[in-house]
Amino acid sequence: QVALTSERYGLRRLPFAQLSSGDLAFFQRLMPGRVITDPEELELFNVDWLKSVRGCSKLMLKPQTTAEVSQVLRYCYERNLAVNPQGGNTGLVGGSVPVFDEIILSTALMNRIISFDKVSGILVCQAGCILEKLNEYLEQQGFIVPLDLGAKGSCHIGGNVATNAGGLRLLRYGSLRGTVLGLEVVLADGSAVDCLASLRKDNTGYDLKQLFIGSEGTLGVITAVSILCPQKPKAVNLAFLGCQSFAKVLETFTTCRAMLGEILSAYEFMDEKCMELVEKHLKLSNPVTGSPFYVLIETSGSNSTHDEEKLNNFLEKSMTSGLVTDGTVATDDKKIKACNLMLWSLRERITEALTHDGYVYKYDLSLPVAKLYELVTDMRARLGQSAKNVVGYGHLGDGNLHLNITAESYSHSLLDAIEPFVYEWTARHSGSISAEHGLGFKKKEFIRYSKPSEAIHLMQRFKAMLDPKGILNPYKMLPSSR
């Protein structure tokens, strides 16, 4: 990967103030020992996870409390200093790193669990809690986080909420817009808004938290989250299946949904190119070979006998009807733990394998399920030998395609062949150009393919109202209104 600078995108720095020695002195008094200025240490936080975009921030601040975030933003607002909120820096659209020299405001030290109610299943925690650590804590209480991502070992719950992350459990538990009950947010001028409700129902006025869920740090900095957590399933089963065509993948899903019903928790698909890459670059072993498409099905329930019976009935019908040609199943407790890790790794680590294949052009799209793989086929035909690999995988149950194109190195001519074609194709089929990754820095100019101009203008008005100086995560998510 080669990080792309703002110059490549033809951007100019907005007229924010330059960081001064007086500014540094203020921050060092405010949070001694938590002000990072060393260029080598900052390098990691100036480049995104994909190493595809790079900023040049000279300062990172690591507050521990909402009060400190409030003081930082109040000072930056008065001084007109731009701020880049950053969680685990696992975003895939360049939204979590500076574009120029914005101050990085890290939530890494805001990792305290505030409370958990076992009766209601409501967790309240600071925004910097790592998703996997939260899940480990909840599992000890008999619960889980209603969100699962490949980046769970490093992403922060605040960043998940700020980007409205989707992930692997959305089919079963829905989106964060439904499971997040409340937020604590600090606005651009330093005002702290405490809407950290722990109620399932609250019909008093506008639902303000929804403004900040998916706002990608452009309207405020999320400092704490209240989230509804389901009980940990007592029985989890996995099936990894091979299908001979995408039509069979779709028919298998229809059958699966009808026969498994309430215990179906994930339905993921990937093409054979994905499997070739994880085998080649990560040395993972595919237990089912020789199929053009693969499906990973997970069930989660409370009665292992009941769930296994339903899964076995589904598998028998799928095999005898020719929907599935081969597969492997993990249903008993001992086998599931080892097999779970192996099978989920085949799906979750595709992104990692792609980064070893060269420069990656990534697209995260919502499409009508029947049309999901047509885009991959059309893109392969369009690009021919100019691309190294064109692969498709994703959350089929949610209509979410991850289209990835690799090349030996970055090529502007290849990018021109992909964009805006991929967005035009998506719009023509009534899809969304971002299903779960957000718009960030890379996709903001393409929002018009998914939203009408009136909606974009209304978003810009919200931004201007809550952040009139535009200091919060500038150059991200929305096209400039200036």
Coordinates of C-alpha atoms in Angstrom, one line a residue:
Q1 CA 0.0 0.0 0.0
V2 CA 1.1 3.6 -0.7
A3 CA -0.5 6.3 1.4
L4 CA -2.1 9.0 -0.6
T5 CA -1.6 12.6 0.5
S6 CA -4.2 15.4 0.2
E7 CA -2.3 16.8 -2.7
R8 CA -3.2 13.8 -4.8
Y9 CA -6.9 14.7 -4.2
G10 CA -6.3 18.3 -5.1
L11 CA -7.3 19.6 -1.6
R12 CA -6.2 22.8 0.0
R13 CA -5.9 23.3 3.7
L14 CA -8.8 25.4 5.1
P15 CA -7.8 28.6 7.1
F16 CA -7.5 27.0 10.5
A17 CA -5.0 28.3 13.0
Q18 CA -1.5 26.9 13.1
L19 CA -0.4 25.1 16.3
S20 CA 1.7 27.4 18.5
S21 CA 4.1 26.9 21.5
G22 CA 1.4 28.5 23.6
D23 CA -1.1 25.9 22.5
L24 CA 1.3 23.1 23.4
A25 CA 1.9 24.7 26.8
F26 CA -1.9 24.8 27.5
F27 CA -2.4 21.2 26.6
Q28 CA 0.6 20.0 28.7
R29 CA -0.8 21.8 31.7
L30 CA -4.2 20.3 31.1
M31 CA -3.1 16.7 30.7
P32 CA 0.6 16.2 31.6
G33 CA 2.2 13.1 30.1
R34 CA -0.7 12.6 27.7
V35 CA 0.4 15.1 25.0
I36 CA 2.2 13.3 22.1
T37 CA 4.5 15.4 19.9
D38 CA 7.2 12.9 18.9
P39 CA 7.1 12.5 15.0
E40 CA 7.9 8.8 15.2
E41 CA 5.2 8.0 17.7
L42 CA 2.7 10.1 15.7
E43 CA 3.5 8.3 12.4
L44 CA 1.2 5.4 13.4
F45 CA -1.7 7.6 14.0
N46 CA -1.3 9.8 10.9
V47 CA -1.8 6.8 8.6
D48 CA -5.0 4.8 8.3
W49 CA -5.1 1.0 8.8
L50 CA -5.0 0.3 5.0
K51 CA -2.0 2.7 4.7
S52 CA -4.0 4.4 1.9
V53 CA -4.2 8.0 3.3
R54 CA -1.8 10.0 5.3
G55 CA -2.0 13.2 7.3
C56 CA 0.7 15.3 9.0
S57 CA -0.5 16.0 12.5
K58 CA 2.1 17.3 14.9
L59 CA 0.1 16.7 18.1
M60 CA -2.0 13.9 19.6
L61 CA -4.0 14.4 22.9
K62 CA -5.1 11.5 25.1
P63 CA -7.9 12.7 27.4
Q64 CA -9.2 10.4 30.1
T65 CA -12.5 12.2 31.0
T66 CA -15.4 14.0 29.3
A67 CA -14.4 17.1 31.2
E68 CA -10.9 17.0 29.5
V69 CA -12.5 16.5 26.1
S70 CA -14.7 19.5 26.8
Q71 CA -11.8 21.7 27.8
V72 CA -9.8 20.6 24.7
L73 CA -12.6 21.4 22.3
R74 CA -13.5 24.7 24.0
Y75 CA -9.9 25.8 23.6
C76 CA -9.6 24.6 20.0
Y77 CA -12.9 26.3 19.1
E78 CA -11.7 29.6 20.5
R79 CA -8.4 29.3 18.7
N80 CA -9.9 27.9 15.5
L81 CA -7.7 24.7 15.7
A82 CA -9.0 21.8 13.6
V83 CA -9.5 18.5 15.5
N84 CA -9.5 14.9 14.3
P85 CA -11.3 12.5 16.7
Q86 CA -9.7 9.1 16.6
G87 CA -10.6 5.7 18.1
G88 CA -8.9 2.5 17.2
N89 CA -8.0 3.9 13.7
T90 CA -9.5 0.8 12.0
G91 CA -11.7 2.7 9.5
L92 CA -11.5 1.8 5.8
V93 CA -12.5 5.1 4.1
G94 CA -9.8 7.5 5.5
G95 CA -12.1 9.1 8.1
S96 CA -10.0 8.4 11.2
V97 CA -6.8 10.1 10.3
P98 CA -5.9 13.8 9.7
V99 CA -5.8 15.1 6.1
F100 CA -3.4 18.0 7.0
D101 CA -2.2 19.0 10.5
E102 CA -5.4 18.5 12.5
I103 CA -4.9 17.8 16.2
I104 CA -5.5 14.1 16.9
L105 CA -7.9 13.6 19.8
S106 CA -7.6 10.0 20.8
T107 CA -10.1 8.2 23.0
A108 CA -7.6 5.4 23.8
L109 CA -7.5 6.2 27.5
M110 CA -11.2 6.6 27.9
N111 CA -11.7 2.9 28.4
R112 CA -13.7 2.6 31.6
I113 CA -16.9 0.5 32.0
I114 CA -19.2 2.7 33.9
S115 CA -22.0 0.3 34.7
F116 CA -23.8 -2.9 33.7
D117 CA -27.3 -3.9 34.6
K118 CA -27.8 -7.7 34.5
V119 CA -31.5 -7.4 34.6
S120 CA -32.0 -5.1 31.6
G121 CA -28.7 -6.0 29.8
I122 CA -27.8 -2.3 29.5
L123 CA -24.1 -1.5 29.4
V124 CA -22.8 2.1 29.9
C125 CA -19.1 2.7 29.1
Q126 CA -16.6 5.2 27.9
A127 CA -16.1 5.6 24.1
G128 CA -12.5 4.2 24.1
C129 CA -13.4 0.7 25.3
I130 CA -12.1 -1.9 22.8
L131 CA -15.0 -4.0 21.4
E132 CA -13.3 -7.3 22.1
K133 CA -12.6 -6.4 25.7
L134 CA -16.2 -5.3 26.2
N135 CA -17.4 -8.6 24.8
E136 CA -15.1 -10.5 27.1
Y137 CA -16.4 -8.6 30.1
L138 CA -20.0 -9.2 29.1
E139 CA -19.5 -12.9 28.5
Q140 CA -18.5 -13.3 32.1
Q141 CA -21.9 -11.8 33.0
G142 CA -23.7 -14.1 30.5
F143 CA -24.2 -11.4 27.8
I144 CA -22.5 -10.2 24.5
V145 CA -22.1 -7.0 22.6
P146 CA -24.7 -6.9 19.7
L147 CA -21.9 -6.1 17.3
D148 CA -19.0 -8.2 15.9
L149 CA -16.3 -7.0 13.6
G150 CA -13.1 -8.4 12.1
A151 CA -11.3 -5.4 13.8
K152 CA -12.8 -6.1 17.2
G153 CA -9.4 -6.5 18.8
S154 CA -8.5 -2.8 18.2
C155 CA -11.6 -0.8 17.3
H156 CA -13.4 1.3 19.9
I157 CA -17.1 1.3 20.7
G158 CA -17.2 5.0 20.3
G159 CA -15.8 4.8 16.8
N160 CA -18.2 1.9 16.1
V161 CA -21.1 4.2 17.0
A162 CA -19.6 7.2 15.2
T163 CA -19.4 5.2 12.0
N164 CA -22.6 3.2 12.6
A165 CA -20.6 0.0 12.1
G166 CA -22.5 -3.0 10.8
G167 CA -20.5 -6.2 11.1
L168 CA -21.3 -9.9 11.4
R169 CA -24.2 -9.9 13.9
L170 CA -26.5 -7.3 12.2
L171 CA -28.7 -10.0 10.7
R172 CA -29.6 -11.2 14.2
Y173 CA -29.4 -8.1 16.4
G174 CA -30.0 -5.2 14.0
S175 CA -27.9 -2.0 13.6
L176 CA -26.4 0.3 16.3
R177 CA -29.2 2.8 15.6
G178 CA -31.5 0.3 17.4
T179 CA -29.3 -1.0 20.1
V180 CA -27.6 2.2 21.3
L181 CA -29.9 3.8 23.9
G182 CA -28.0 6.9 24.7
L183 CA -24.8 8.9 24.2
E184 CA -22.7 11.5 25.9
V185 CA -21.3 13.8 23.3
V186 CA -19.0 16.9 23.4
L187 CA -19.8 19.5 20.7
A188 CA -17.3 21.6 18.8
D189 CA -17.5 24.5 21.2
G190 CA -16.9 22.3 24.3
S191 CA -20.5 21.9 25.4
A192 CA -21.1 18.5 26.8
V193 CA -24.5 16.9 26.0
D194 CA -25.5 14.1 28.4
C195 CA -28.1 12.0 26.7
L196 CA -26.7 8.8 28.3
A197 CA -30.1 7.3 28.8
S198 CA -30.5 3.7 30.1
L199 CA -34.2 3.4 29.1
R200 CA -35.6 1.2 26.3
K201 CA -38.4 3.7 25.7
D202 CA -38.1 7.5 25.9
N203 CA -40.5 9.5 23.7
T204 CA -39.6 13.0 24.9
G205 CA -38.7 15.2 21.9
Y206 CA -36.2 14.6 19.1
D207 CA -34.0 11.5 19.4
L208 CA -30.7 13.5 19.4
K209 CA -28.4 10.5 19.6
Q210 CA -29.4 9.5 16.1
L211 CA -27.7 12.7 14.8
F212 CA -24.3 11.5 16.2
I213 CA -24.6 7.8 15.3
G214 CA -23.0 7.6 11.9
S215 CA -21.8 11.2 11.9
E216 CA -18.1 10.1 11.7
G217 CA -16.9 12.7 14.3
T218 CA -18.1 15.7 12.2
L219 CA -20.9 16.9 14.6
G220 CA -19.4 16.0 18.0
V221 CA -17.1 13.7 19.9
I222 CA -18.8 10.7 21.5
T223 CA -17.4 10.2 25.0
A224 CA -19.7 7.5 26.4
V225 CA -22.3 5.0 25.2
S226 CA -25.3 3.3 26.6
I227 CA -26.0 0.1 24.7
L228 CA -28.5 -2.7 25.0
C229 CA -26.8 -6.1 25.1
P230 CA -28.4 -9.5 24.4
Q231 CA -27.8 -12.6 26.5
K232 CA -25.0 -14.9 25.4
P233 CA -26.3 -17.7 23.3
K234 CA -26.1 -21.1 25.0
A235 CA -25.8 -23.0 21.7
V236 CA -23.8 -21.8 18.7
N237 CA -23.4 -23.8 15.5
L238 CA -21.5 -23.1 12.4
A239 CA -21.8 -24.5 8.8
F240 CA -19.3 -23.8 6.0
L241 CA -20.8 -24.7 2.7
G242 CA -19.8 -24.8 -1.0
C243 CA -22.2 -23.6 -3.7
Q244 CA -21.8 -24.0 -7.5
S245 CA -23.3 -20.6 -8.5
F246 CA -24.5 -17.4 -6.9
A247 CA -28.0 -18.3 -7.8
K248 CA -27.5 -21.3 -5.5
V249 CA -26.2 -19.0 -2.8
L250 CA -29.4 -16.9 -2.9
E251 CA -31.6 -20.0 -2.9
T252 CA -29.7 -21.4 0.0
F253 CA -30.3 -18.2 1.9
T254 CA -34.0 -18.3 1.2
T255 CA -34.2 -21.9 2.4
C256 CA -31.9 -21.1 5.4
R257 CA -34.0 -18.2 6.6
A258 CA -37.2 -20.2 6.3
M259 CA -35.9 -23.3 8.1
L260 CA -33.7 -21.7 10.7
G261 CA -35.8 -18.7 11.5
E262 CA -35.1 -17.1 14.9
I263 CA -31.8 -18.9 15.5
L264 CA -30.1 -17.6 12.3
S265 CA -27.4 -15.1 13.4
A266 CA -25.1 -14.8 10.4
Y267 CA -25.1 -15.6 6.7
E268 CA -21.9 -14.6 5.0
F269 CA -20.8 -15.4 1.5
M270 CA -17.4 -15.2 -0.3
D271 CA -16.2 -16.2 -3.8
E272 CA -13.4 -18.6 -4.6
K273 CA -10.9 -15.8 -5.3
C274 CA -11.3 -14.7 -1.6
M275 CA -10.5 -18.2 -0.4
E276 CA -7.5 -18.4 -2.8
L277 CA -6.1 -15.2 -1.2
V278 CA -6.5 -16.2 2.4
E279 CA -4.9 -19.6 1.6
K280 CA -2.0 -18.0 -0.3
H281 CA -1.2 -15.0 1.9
L282 CA -2.3 -16.1 5.3
K283 CA -1.7 -19.9 5.0
L284 CA -5.2 -20.7 6.2
S285 CA -6.7 -24.0 5.3
N286 CA -10.1 -24.2 3.5
P287 CA -12.0 -27.3 4.7
V288 CA -14.3 -27.2 1.6
T289 CA -12.6 -26.9 -1.8
G290 CA -13.6 -26.8 -5.4
S291 CA -16.6 -24.4 -5.2
P292 CA -17.0 -21.1 -7.0
F293 CA -18.8 -19.7 -3.9
Y294 CA -18.8 -20.4 -0.1
V295 CA -21.3 -19.7 2.6
L296 CA -20.7 -19.4 6.3
I297 CA -23.9 -19.8 8.4
E298 CA -24.1 -19.3 12.2
T299 CA -26.9 -20.2 14.4
S300 CA -27.3 -18.9 18.0
G301 CA -29.9 -20.1 20.4
S302 CA -30.7 -21.4 23.9
N303 CA -31.3 -25.1 23.2
S304 CA -28.5 -27.1 21.5
T305 CA -30.8 -30.2 20.7
H306 CA -33.4 -28.0 19.2
D307 CA -30.9 -25.9 17.2
E308 CA -28.9 -28.9 15.9
E309 CA -32.1 -30.6 14.7
K310 CA -33.1 -27.5 12.8
L311 CA -29.7 -27.1 11.3
N312 CA -29.4 -30.7 10.3
N313 CA -32.8 -30.6 8.6
F314 CA -31.7 -27.5 6.7
L315 CA -28.5 -29.1 5.7
E316 CA -30.2 -32.4 4.6
K317 CA -32.6 -30.4 2.4
S318 CA -29.8 -28.3 0.9
M319 CA -27.7 -31.2 0.0
T320 CA -30.4 -33.4 -1.4
S321 CA -31.8 -30.6 -3.5
G322 CA -28.4 -29.7 -4.9
L323 CA -28.2 -26.3 -3.4
V324 CA -25.0 -27.2 -1.6
T325 CA -22.4 -29.5 -2.9
D326 CA -20.0 -29.9 0.0
G327 CA -19.7 -28.6 3.6
T328 CA -18.4 -28.9 7.1
V329 CA -20.4 -28.4 10.3
A330 CA -19.4 -27.7 13.9
T331 CA -22.2 -28.5 16.4
D332 CA -20.7 -30.0 19.6
D333 CA -19.2 -27.7 22.3
K334 CA -15.6 -29.1 22.0
K335 CA -15.5 -28.9 18.2
I336 CA -17.2 -25.6 17.9
K337 CA -14.5 -23.6 19.8
A338 CA -11.6 -24.7 17.6
C339 CA -13.7 -24.8 14.4
N340 CA -15.3 -21.4 15.2
L341 CA -12.0 -19.7 15.2
M342 CA -10.9 -21.4 12.0
L343 CA -14.1 -20.9 10.0
W344 CA -14.6 -17.3 11.1
S345 CA -11.0 -16.6 10.3
L346 CA -11.6 -17.6 6.7
R347 CA -14.2 -14.8 6.5
E348 CA -12.9 -12.2 8.9
R349 CA -9.3 -12.1 7.6
I350 CA -10.2 -11.6 3.9
T351 CA -9.4 -7.9 4.3
E352 CA -6.0 -8.7 5.8
A353 CA -5.3 -11.1 2.9
L354 CA -6.2 -8.5 0.4
T355 CA -3.6 -6.0 1.8
H356 CA -0.9 -8.6 1.1
D357 CA -2.0 -8.9 -2.5
G358 CA -1.0 -5.3 -3.5
Y359 CA -2.8 -1.9 -3.5
V360 CA -6.5 -2.4 -2.7
Y361 CA -9.5 -0.4 -4.0
K362 CA -12.3 -1.1 -1.5
Y363 CA -16.0 -0.6 -2.0
D364 CA -18.7 -1.3 0.6
L365 CA -22.1 -1.3 -1.1
S366 CA -25.8 -2.1 -0.3
L367 CA -27.6 -3.7 -3.2
P368 CA -30.8 -5.6 -3.9
V369 CA -29.7 -9.2 -2.9
A370 CA -30.5 -10.6 -6.3
K371 CA -28.1 -8.1 -7.9
L372 CA -25.3 -8.4 -5.4
Y373 CA -22.8 -10.4 -7.4
E374 CA -23.6 -8.9 -10.8
L375 CA -21.4 -5.9 -10.0
V376 CA -18.4 -8.2 -9.4
T377 CA -18.9 -9.9 -12.7
D378 CA -19.4 -6.6 -14.5
M379 CA -16.3 -5.1 -12.9
R380 CA -14.1 -8.1 -13.9
A381 CA -15.3 -7.8 -17.5
R382 CA -14.7 -4.0 -17.4
L383 CA -11.2 -4.1 -15.9
G384 CA -9.8 -7.2 -17.6
Q385 CA -6.1 -7.6 -17.1
S386 CA -5.6 -4.1 -15.7
A387 CA -6.6 -5.5 -12.2
K388 CA -4.8 -8.2 -10.4
N389 CA -7.9 -9.6 -8.6
V390 CA -11.5 -8.6 -8.4
V391 CA -13.3 -10.3 -5.5
G392 CA -16.7 -10.2 -3.8
Y393 CA -17.8 -11.2 -0.3
G394 CA -20.0 -9.8 2.5
H395 CA -23.1 -10.0 4.6
L396 CA -25.6 -11.4 2.1
G397 CA -28.4 -11.4 4.7
D398 CA -28.1 -7.6 4.8
G399 CA -27.6 -7.1 1.1
N400 CA -24.0 -5.8 1.8
L401 CA -21.4 -6.5 -0.8
H402 CA -17.7 -5.9 -0.2
L403 CA -16.1 -5.4 -3.6
N404 CA -12.3 -5.3 -3.6
I405 CA -10.0 -4.8 -6.5
T406 CA -6.2 -5.3 -6.2
A407 CA -3.3 -4.2 -8.3
E408 CA 0.5 -4.3 -8.0
S409 CA 0.5 -0.6 -7.1
Y410 CA -1.7 2.4 -7.1
S411 CA -2.8 3.5 -10.6
H412 CA -4.7 6.6 -11.4
S413 CA -5.9 5.2 -14.7
L414 CA -7.3 2.1 -12.9
L415 CA -9.1 4.3 -10.4
D416 CA -10.6 6.2 -13.2
A417 CA -11.8 2.9 -14.7
I418 CA -13.4 2.0 -11.4
E419 CA -14.9 5.3 -10.3
P420 CA -17.4 6.7 -10.9
F421 CA -18.6 3.5 -12.8
V422 CA -19.0 1.5 -9.5
Y423 CA -21.2 4.3 -8.0
E424 CA -23.2 4.8 -11.2
W425 CA -23.9 1.1 -11.3
T426 CA -24.9 1.1 -7.7
A427 CA -27.2 4.1 -8.1
R428 CA -28.8 2.6 -11.2
H429 CA -29.7 -0.5 -9.2
S430 CA -31.1 1.6 -6.3
G431 CA -28.3 0.8 -3.9
S432 CA -26.1 2.7 -1.4
I433 CA -22.5 3.6 -2.0
S434 CA -21.7 2.8 1.6
A435 CA -23.4 0.1 3.5
E436 CA -21.4 0.2 6.7
H437 CA -17.9 1.8 6.3
G438 CA -19.2 5.4 6.0
L439 CA -18.0 8.1 3.6
G440 CA -14.9 9.4 5.5
F441 CA -12.3 11.2 3.3
K442 CA -12.4 8.9 0.3
K443 CA -16.1 8.7 -0.5
K444 CA -17.5 12.1 0.5
E445 CA -17.7 13.5 -3.0
F446 CA -19.8 10.6 -4.1
I447 CA -22.6 11.0 -1.6
R448 CA -24.8 12.4 -4.4
Y449 CA -25.1 8.9 -5.8
S450 CA -27.1 7.8 -2.7
K451 CA -28.7 11.0 -1.4
P452 CA -30.6 13.8 -3.2
S453 CA -29.2 17.3 -3.1
E454 CA -31.9 18.5 -0.7
A455 CA -30.8 15.8 1.9
I456 CA -27.1 16.7 1.4
H457 CA -28.0 20.4 1.9
L458 CA -29.9 19.6 5.1
M459 CA -26.9 17.6 6.4
Q460 CA -24.6 20.6 5.7
R461 CA -27.0 22.9 7.7
F462 CA -26.8 20.5 10.7
K463 CA -23.0 20.6 10.4
A464 CA -23.0 24.4 10.2
M465 CA -25.3 24.7 13.2
L466 CA -23.4 22.3 15.5
D467 CA -19.9 23.2 14.3
P468 CA -20.0 26.7 12.7
K469 CA -16.3 26.9 12.4
G470 CA -16.0 23.5 10.9
I471 CA -13.2 22.4 13.2
L472 CA -14.4 18.8 13.8
N473 CA -13.0 16.2 11.4
P474 CA -12.8 18.6 8.5
Y475 CA -12.6 17.4 4.9
K476 CA -14.7 14.3 5.8
M477 CA -18.1 12.9 5.0
L478 CA -19.8 15.9 3.4
P479 CA -18.8 17.8 0.3
S480 CA -17.8 21.3 1.0
S481 CA -20.7 23.8 1.1
R482 CA -18.3 26.8 0.9

